[in-house]
PDB file of C-alpha atoms and ligand atoms in Angstrom:
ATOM      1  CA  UNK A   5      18.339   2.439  -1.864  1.00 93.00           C
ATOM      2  CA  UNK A   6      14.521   1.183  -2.335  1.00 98.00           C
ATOM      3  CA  UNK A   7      12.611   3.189   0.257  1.00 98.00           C
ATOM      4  CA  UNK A   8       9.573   1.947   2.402  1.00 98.00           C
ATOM      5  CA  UNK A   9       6.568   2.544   3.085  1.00 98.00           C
ATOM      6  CA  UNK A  10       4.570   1.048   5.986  1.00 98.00           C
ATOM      7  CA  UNK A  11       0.894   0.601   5.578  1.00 98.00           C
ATOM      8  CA  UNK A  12      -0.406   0.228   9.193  1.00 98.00           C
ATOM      9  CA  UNK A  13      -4.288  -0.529   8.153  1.00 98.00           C
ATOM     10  CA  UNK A  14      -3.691  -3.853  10.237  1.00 97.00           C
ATOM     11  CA  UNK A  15      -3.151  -1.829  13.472  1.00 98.00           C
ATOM     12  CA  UNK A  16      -6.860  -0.631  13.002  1.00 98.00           C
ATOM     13  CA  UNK A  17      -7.778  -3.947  12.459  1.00 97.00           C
ATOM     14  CA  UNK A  18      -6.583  -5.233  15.722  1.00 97.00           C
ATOM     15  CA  UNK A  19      -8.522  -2.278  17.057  1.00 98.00           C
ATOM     16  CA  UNK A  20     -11.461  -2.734  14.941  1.00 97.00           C
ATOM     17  CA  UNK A  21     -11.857  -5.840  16.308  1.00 96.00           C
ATOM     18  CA  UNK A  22     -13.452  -4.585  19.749  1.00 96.00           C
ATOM     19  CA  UNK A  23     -14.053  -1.289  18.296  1.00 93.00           C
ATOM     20  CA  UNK A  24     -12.314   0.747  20.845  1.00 95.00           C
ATOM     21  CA  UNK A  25      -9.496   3.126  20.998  1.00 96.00           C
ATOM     22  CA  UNK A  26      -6.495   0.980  20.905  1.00 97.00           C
ATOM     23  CA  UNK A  27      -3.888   0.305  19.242  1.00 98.00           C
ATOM     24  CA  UNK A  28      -3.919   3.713  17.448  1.00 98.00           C
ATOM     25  CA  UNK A  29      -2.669   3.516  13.759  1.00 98.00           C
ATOM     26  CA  UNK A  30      -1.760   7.124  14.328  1.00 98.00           C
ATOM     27  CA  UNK A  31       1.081   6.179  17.123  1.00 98.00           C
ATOM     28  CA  UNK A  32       1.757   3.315  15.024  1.00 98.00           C
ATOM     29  CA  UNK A  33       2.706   5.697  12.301  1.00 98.00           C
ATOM     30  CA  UNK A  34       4.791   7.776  14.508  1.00 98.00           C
ATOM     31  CA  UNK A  35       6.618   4.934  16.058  1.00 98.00           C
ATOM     32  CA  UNK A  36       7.377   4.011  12.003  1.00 98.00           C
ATOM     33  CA  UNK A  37       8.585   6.795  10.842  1.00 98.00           C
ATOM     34  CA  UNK A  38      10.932   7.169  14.031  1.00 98.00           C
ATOM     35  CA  UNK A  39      12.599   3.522  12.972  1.00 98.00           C
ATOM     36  CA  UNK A  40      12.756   4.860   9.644  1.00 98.00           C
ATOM     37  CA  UNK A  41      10.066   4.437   7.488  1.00 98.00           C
ATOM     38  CA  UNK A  42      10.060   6.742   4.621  1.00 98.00           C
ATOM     39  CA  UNK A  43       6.151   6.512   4.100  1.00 98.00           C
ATOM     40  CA  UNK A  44       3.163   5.847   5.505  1.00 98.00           C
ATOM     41  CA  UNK A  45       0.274   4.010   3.744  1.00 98.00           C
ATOM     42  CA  UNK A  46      -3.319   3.476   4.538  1.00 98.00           C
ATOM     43  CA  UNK A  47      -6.185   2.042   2.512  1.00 97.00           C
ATOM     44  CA  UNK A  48      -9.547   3.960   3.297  1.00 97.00           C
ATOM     45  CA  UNK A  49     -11.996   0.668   2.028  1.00 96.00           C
ATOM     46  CA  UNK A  50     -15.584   2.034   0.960  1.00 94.00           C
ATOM     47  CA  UNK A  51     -16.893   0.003   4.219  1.00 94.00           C
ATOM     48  CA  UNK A  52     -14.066   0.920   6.951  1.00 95.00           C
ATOM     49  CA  UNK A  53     -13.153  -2.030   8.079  1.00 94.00           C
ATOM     50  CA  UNK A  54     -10.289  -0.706   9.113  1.00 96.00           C
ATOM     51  CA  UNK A  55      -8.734   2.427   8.807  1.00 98.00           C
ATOM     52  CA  UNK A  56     -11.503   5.314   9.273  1.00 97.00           C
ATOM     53  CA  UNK A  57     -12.478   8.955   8.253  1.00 98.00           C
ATOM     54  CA  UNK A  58     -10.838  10.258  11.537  1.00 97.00           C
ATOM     55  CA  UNK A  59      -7.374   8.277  11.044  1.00 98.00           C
ATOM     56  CA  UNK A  60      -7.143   9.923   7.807  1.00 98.00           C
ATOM     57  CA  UNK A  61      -7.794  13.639   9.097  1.00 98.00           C
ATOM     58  CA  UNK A  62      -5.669  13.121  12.005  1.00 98.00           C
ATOM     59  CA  UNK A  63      -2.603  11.199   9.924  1.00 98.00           C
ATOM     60  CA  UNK A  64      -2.523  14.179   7.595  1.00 97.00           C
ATOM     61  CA  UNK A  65      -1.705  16.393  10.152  1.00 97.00           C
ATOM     62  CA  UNK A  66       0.459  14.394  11.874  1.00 98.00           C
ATOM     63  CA  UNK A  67       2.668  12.203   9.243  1.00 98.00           C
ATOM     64  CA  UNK A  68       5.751  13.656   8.963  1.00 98.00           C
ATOM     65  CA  UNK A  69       7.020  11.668   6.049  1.00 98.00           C
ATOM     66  CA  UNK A  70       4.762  11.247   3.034  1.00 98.00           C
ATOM     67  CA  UNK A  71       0.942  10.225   3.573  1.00 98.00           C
ATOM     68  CA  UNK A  72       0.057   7.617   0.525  1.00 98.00           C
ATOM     69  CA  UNK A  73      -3.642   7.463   0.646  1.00 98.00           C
ATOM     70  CA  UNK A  74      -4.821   4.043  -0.869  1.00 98.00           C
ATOM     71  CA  UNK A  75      -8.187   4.196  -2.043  1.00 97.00           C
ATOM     72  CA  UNK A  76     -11.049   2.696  -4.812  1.00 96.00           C
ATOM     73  CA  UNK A  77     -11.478   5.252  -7.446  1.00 97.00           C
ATOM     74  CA  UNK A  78     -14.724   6.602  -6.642  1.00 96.00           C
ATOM     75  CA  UNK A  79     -16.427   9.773  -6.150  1.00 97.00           C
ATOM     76  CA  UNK A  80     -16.630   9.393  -2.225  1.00 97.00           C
ATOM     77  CA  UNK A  81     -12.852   8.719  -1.892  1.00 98.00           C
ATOM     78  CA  UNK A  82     -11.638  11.679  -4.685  1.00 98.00           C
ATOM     79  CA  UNK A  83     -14.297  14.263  -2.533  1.00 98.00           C
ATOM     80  CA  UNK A  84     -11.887  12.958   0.480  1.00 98.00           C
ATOM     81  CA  UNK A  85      -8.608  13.249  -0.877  1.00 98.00           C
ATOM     82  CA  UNK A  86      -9.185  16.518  -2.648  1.00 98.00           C
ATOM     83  CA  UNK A  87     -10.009  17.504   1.082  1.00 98.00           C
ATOM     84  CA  UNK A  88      -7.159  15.952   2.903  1.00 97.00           C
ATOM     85  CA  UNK A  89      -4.494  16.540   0.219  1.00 98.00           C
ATOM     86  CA  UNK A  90      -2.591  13.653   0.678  1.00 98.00           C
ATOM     87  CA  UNK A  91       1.268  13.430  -0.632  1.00 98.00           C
ATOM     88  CA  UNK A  92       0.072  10.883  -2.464  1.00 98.00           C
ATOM     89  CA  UNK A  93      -3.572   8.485  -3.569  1.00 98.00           C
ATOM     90  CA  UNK A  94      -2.881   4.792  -5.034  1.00 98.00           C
ATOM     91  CA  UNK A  95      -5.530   4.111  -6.467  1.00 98.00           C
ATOM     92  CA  UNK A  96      -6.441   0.313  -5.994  1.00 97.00           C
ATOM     93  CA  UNK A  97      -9.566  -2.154  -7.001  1.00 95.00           C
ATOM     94  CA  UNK A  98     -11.812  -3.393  -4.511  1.00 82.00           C
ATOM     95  CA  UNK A  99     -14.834  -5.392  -3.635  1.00 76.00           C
ATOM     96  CA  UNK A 100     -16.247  -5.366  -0.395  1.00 63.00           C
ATOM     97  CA  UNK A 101     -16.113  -9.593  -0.257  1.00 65.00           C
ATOM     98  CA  UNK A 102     -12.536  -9.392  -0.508  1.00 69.00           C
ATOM     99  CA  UNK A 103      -9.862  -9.786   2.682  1.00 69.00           C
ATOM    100  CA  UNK A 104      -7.728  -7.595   0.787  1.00 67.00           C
ATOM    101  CA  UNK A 105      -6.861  -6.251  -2.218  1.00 65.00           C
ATOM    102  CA  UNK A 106      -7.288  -9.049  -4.858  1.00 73.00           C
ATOM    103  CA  UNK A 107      -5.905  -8.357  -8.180  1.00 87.00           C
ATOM    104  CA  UNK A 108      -4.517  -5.274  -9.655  1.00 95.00           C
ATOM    105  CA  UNK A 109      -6.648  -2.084 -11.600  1.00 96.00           C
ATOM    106  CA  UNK A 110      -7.919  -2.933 -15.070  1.00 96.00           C
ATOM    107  CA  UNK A 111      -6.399   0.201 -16.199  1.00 97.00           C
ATOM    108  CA  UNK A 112      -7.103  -1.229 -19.753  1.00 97.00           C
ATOM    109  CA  UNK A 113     -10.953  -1.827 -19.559  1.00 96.00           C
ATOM    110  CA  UNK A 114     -10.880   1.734 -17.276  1.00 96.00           C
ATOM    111  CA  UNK A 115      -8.750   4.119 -19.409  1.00 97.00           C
ATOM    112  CA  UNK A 116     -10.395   7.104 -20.862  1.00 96.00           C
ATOM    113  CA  UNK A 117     -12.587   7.167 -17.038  1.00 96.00           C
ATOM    114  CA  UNK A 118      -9.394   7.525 -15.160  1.00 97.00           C
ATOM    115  CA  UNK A 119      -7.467   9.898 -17.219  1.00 97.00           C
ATOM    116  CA  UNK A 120     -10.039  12.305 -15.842  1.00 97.00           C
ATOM    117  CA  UNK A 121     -10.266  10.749 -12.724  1.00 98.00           C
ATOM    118  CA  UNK A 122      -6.699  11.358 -12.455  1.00 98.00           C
ATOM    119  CA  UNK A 123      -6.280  14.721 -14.045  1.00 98.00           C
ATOM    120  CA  UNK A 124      -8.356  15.919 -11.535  1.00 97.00           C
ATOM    121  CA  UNK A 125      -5.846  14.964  -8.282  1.00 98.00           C
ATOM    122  CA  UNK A 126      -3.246  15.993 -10.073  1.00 98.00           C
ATOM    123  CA  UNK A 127      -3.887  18.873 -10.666  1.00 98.00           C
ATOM    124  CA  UNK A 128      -4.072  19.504  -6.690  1.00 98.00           C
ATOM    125  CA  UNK A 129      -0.696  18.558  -7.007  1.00 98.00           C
ATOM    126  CA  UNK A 130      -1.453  14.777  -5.296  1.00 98.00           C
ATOM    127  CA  UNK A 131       1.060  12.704  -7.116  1.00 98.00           C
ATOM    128  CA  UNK A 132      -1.060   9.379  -7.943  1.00 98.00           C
ATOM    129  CA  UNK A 133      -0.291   5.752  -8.670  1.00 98.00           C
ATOM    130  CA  UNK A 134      -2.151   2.925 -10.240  1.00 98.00           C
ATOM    131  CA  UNK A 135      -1.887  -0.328  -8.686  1.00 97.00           C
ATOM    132  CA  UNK A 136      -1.207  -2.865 -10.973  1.00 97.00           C
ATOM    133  CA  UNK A 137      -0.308  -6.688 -12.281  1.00 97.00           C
ATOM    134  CA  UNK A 138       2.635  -6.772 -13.926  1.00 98.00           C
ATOM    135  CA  UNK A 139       1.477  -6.872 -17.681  1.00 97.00           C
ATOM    136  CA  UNK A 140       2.933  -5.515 -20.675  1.00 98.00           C
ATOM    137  CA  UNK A 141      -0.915  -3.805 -21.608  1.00 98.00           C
ATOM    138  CA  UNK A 142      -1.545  -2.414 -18.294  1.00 98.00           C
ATOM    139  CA  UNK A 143       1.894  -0.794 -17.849  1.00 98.00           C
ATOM    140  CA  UNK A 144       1.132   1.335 -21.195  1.00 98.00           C
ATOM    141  CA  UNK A 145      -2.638   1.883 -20.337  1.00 98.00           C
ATOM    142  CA  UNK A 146      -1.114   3.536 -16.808  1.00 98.00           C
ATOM    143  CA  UNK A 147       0.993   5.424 -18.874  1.00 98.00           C
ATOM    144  CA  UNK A 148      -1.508   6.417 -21.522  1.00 98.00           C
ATOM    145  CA  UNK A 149      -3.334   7.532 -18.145  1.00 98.00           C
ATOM    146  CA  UNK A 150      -0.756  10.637 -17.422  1.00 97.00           C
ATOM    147  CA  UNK A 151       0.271   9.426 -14.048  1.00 98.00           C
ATOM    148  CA  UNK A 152       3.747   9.805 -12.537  1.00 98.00           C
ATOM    149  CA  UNK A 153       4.274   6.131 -10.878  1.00 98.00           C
ATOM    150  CA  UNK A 154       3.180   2.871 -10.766  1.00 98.00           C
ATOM    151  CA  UNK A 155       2.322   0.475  -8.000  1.00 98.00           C
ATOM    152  CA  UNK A 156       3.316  -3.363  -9.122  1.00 98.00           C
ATOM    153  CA  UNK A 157       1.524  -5.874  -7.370  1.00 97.00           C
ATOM    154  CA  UNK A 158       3.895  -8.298  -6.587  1.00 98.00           C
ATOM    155  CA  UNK A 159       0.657 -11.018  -4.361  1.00 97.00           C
ATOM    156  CA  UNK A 160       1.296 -13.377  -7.340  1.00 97.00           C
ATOM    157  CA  UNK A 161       5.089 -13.278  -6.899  1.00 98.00           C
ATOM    158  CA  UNK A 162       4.646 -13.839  -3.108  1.00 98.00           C
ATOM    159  CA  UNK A 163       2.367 -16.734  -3.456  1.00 97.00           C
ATOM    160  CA  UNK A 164       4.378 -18.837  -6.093  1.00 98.00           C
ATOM    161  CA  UNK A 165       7.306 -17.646  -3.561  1.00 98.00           C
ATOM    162  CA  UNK A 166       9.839 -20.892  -3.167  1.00 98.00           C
ATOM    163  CA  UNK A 167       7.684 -22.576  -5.820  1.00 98.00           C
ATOM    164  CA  UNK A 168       8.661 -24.213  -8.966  1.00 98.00           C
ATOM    165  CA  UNK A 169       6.694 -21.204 -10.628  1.00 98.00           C
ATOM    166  CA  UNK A 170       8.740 -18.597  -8.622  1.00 98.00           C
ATOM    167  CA  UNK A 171      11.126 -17.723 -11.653  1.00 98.00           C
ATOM    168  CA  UNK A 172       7.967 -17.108 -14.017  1.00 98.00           C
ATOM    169  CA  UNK A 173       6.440 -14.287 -11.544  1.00 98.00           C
ATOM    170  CA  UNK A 174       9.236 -12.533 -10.656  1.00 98.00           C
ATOM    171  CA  UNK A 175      10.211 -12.008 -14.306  1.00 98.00           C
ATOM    172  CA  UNK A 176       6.856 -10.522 -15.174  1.00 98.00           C
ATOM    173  CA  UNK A 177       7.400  -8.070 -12.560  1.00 98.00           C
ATOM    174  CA  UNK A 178      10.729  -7.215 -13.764  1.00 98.00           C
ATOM    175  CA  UNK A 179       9.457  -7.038 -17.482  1.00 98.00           C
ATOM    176  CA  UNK A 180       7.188  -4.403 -15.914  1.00 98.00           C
ATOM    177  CA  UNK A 181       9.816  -2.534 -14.210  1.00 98.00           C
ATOM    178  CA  UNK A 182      11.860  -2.602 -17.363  1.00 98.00           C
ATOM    179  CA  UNK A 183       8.799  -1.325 -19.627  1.00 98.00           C
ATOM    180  CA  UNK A 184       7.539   1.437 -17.160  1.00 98.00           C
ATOM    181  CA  UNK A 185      10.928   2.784 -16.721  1.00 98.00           C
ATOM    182  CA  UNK A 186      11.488   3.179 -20.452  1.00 98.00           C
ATOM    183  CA  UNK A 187       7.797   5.088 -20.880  1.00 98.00           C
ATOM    184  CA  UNK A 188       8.913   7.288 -18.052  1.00 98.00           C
ATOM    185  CA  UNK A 189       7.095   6.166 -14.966  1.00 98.00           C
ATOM    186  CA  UNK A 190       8.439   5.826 -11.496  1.00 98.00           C
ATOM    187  CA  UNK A 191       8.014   1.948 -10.118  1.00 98.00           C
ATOM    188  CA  UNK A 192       6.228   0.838  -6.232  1.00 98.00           C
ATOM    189  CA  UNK A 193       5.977  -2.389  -5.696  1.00 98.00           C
ATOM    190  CA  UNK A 194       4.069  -4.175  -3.067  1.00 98.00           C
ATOM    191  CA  UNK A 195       1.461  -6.543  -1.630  1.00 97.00           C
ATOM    192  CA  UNK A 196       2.236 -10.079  -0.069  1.00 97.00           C
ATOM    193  CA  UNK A 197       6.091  -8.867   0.671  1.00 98.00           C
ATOM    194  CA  UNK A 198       7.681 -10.328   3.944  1.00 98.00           C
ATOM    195  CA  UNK A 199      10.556 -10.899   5.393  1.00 98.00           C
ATOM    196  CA  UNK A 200      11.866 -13.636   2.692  1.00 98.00           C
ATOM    197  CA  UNK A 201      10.402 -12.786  -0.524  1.00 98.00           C
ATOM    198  CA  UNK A 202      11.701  -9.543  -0.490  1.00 98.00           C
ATOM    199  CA  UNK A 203      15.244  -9.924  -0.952  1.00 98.00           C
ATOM    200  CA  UNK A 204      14.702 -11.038  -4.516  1.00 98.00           C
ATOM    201  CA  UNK A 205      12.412  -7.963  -5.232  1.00 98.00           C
ATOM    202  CA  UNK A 206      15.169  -5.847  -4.593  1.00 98.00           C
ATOM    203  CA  UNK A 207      17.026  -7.074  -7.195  1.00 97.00           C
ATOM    204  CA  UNK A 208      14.343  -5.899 -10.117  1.00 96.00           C
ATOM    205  CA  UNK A 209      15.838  -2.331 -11.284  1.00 92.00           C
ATOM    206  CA  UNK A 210      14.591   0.791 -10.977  1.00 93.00           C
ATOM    207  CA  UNK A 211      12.291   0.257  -7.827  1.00 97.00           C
ATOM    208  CA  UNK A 212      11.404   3.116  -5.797  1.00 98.00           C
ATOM    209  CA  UNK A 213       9.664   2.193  -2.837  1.00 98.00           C
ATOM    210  CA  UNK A 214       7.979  -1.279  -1.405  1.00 98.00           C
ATOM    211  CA  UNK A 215       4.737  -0.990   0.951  1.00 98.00           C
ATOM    212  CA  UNK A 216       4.704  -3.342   3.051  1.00 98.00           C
ATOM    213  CA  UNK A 217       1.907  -3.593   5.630  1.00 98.00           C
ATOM    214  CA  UNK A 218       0.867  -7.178   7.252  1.00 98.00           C
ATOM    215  CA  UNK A 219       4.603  -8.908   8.201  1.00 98.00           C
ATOM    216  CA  UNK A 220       5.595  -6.029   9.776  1.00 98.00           C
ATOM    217  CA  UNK A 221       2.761  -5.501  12.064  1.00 98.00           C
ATOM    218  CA  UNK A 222       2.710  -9.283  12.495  1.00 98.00           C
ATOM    219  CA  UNK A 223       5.918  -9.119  13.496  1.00 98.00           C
ATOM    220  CA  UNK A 224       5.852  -6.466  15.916  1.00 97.00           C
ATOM    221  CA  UNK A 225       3.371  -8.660  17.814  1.00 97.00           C
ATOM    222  CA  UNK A 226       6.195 -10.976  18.585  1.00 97.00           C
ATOM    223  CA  UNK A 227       8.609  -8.454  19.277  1.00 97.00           C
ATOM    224  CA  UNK A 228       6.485  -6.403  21.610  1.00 97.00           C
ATOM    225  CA  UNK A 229       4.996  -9.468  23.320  1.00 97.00           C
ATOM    226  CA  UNK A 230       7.476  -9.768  26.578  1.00 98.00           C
ATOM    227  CA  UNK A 231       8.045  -6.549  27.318  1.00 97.00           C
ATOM    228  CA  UNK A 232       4.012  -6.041  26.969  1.00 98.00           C
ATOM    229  CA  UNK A 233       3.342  -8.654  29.538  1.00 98.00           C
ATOM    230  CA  UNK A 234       6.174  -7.822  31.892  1.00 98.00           C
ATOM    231  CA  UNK A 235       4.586  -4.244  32.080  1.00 97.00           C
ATOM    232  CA  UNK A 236       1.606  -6.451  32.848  1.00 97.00           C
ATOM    233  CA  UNK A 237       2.749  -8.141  35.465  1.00 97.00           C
ATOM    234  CA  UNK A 238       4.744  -4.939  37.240  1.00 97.00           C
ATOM    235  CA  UNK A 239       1.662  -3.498  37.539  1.00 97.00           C
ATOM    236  CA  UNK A 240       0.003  -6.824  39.043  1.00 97.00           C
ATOM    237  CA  UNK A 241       2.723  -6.930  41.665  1.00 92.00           C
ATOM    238  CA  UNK A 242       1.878  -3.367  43.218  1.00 74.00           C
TER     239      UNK A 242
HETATM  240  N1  PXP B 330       0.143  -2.068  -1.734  1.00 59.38           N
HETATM  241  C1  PXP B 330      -1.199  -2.094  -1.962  1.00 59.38           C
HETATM  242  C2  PXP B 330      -1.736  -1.366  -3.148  1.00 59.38           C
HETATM  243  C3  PXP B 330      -2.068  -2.778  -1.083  1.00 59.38           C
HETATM  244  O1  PXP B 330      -3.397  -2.798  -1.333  1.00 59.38           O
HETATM  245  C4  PXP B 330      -1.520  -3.403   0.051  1.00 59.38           C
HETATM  246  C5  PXP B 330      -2.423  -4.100   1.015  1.00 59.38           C
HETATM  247  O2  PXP B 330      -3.338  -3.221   1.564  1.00 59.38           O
HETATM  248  C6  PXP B 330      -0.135  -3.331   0.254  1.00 59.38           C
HETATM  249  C7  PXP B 330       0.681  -2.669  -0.660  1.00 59.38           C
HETATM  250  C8  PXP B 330       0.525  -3.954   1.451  1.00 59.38           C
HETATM  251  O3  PXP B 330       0.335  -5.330   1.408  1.00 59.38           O
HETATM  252  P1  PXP B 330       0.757  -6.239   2.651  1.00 59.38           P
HETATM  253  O4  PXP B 330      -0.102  -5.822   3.799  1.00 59.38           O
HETATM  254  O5  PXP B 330       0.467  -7.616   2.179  1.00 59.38           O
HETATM  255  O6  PXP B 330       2.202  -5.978   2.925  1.00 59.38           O
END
């Protein structure tokens, strides 16, 4: 069975967005791995516009499943994680104009900078992933890399979802599969999953876990909503 990981950066958001306490991502992580998430994913961005310094400390005390630490591969964020010691660091691209995570790393162009880069979390023992598209040359450059897995970013799949260029994305991302379980490395997937594109993703072999952040915290909006305002009103009626 594929296992999950939730990334609950979009619970900071919401709180972000008055800059208050609430809603904590650290309950939301606790409330995830009681319905049975198997990980829990958050993306420390250089600028912390959502998940901060503190959620981090306080997550890695306090996740009970597997903390996958998402972050740029700078010196900032590898002086972090050697602190923290996550389970795990995916390490991601990012620019600070972007709403999320664009495209995947140029492990290619990048190479011979994160083999050390790499070799140095690993050797704490943090088992680290590369995020990337699904391309024949950036498969081997991961590998060339010494890392154990791979993080396939399936946005372009998701986008062309129920398209006539569907069939074309999904096979590049099962190419990938294919290729990085023959070199040896363990296959994520995620980005842009929801409800509906994922059932084909689950047919690609050799998958070991999806993150999957924004439908399911969009989702437990809806689900939460009446019995939020009902506790609402009971209190308006005392
Ligand atoms: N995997 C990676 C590497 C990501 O950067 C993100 C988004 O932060 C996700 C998975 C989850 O994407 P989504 O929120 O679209 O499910």
């Amino acid at each position: 069975m594929v296992k999950l990981g939730v990334n609950i950066d979009h619970v900071a958001t919401i709180r972000q967005a008055r800059g208050g306490k609430e809603p904590d991502p650290v309950t939301a992580a606790a409330l995830a791995e009681q319905a049975g998430a198997d990980s829990i994913t958050v993306h420390l961005r250089e600028d912390r516009r959502h998940i901060n310094d503190r959620d981090v400390e306080v997550l890695s005390r306090t996740i009970k499943t597997r903390m996958n630490l998402e972050m740029a591969a700078t010196e900032e964020m590898k002086k972090i994680a050697l602190d923290i010691l996550p389970h795990s660091v995916c390490l991601v691209p990012e620019k600070r104009e972007e709403l999320t995570t664009e495209g995947g790393l140029d492990v290619v162009k990048q190479k011979k900078d994160l083999q050390e880069y790499v070799k140095a979390l690993m050797e704490q023992n943090i088992i680290v992933s590369l995020f990337i598209d699904p391309s024949v040359e950036q498969v081997k450059a991961a590998y060339e890399t010494g890392v154990e897995f791979i993080e396939l970013h399936t946005g372009r799949y998701a986008e062309l979802f129920d398209t006539k260029k569907e069939d074309e994305a999904f096979k590049e991302l099962e190419e990938a599969a294919k290729l990085a379980n023959k070199l040896g490395l363990k296959v994520n997937a995620g980005h842009g999953l929801n409800y509906w594109n994922v059932k084909r993703i689950l047919t690609i072999p050799f998958l070991y876990e999806l993150n999957i952040g924004h439908t399911i915290i969009s989702r437990a909006v809806f689900t939460g909503m009446e019995k939020a305002v009902r506790d609402m009103k009971d209190i308006l009626i005392l």
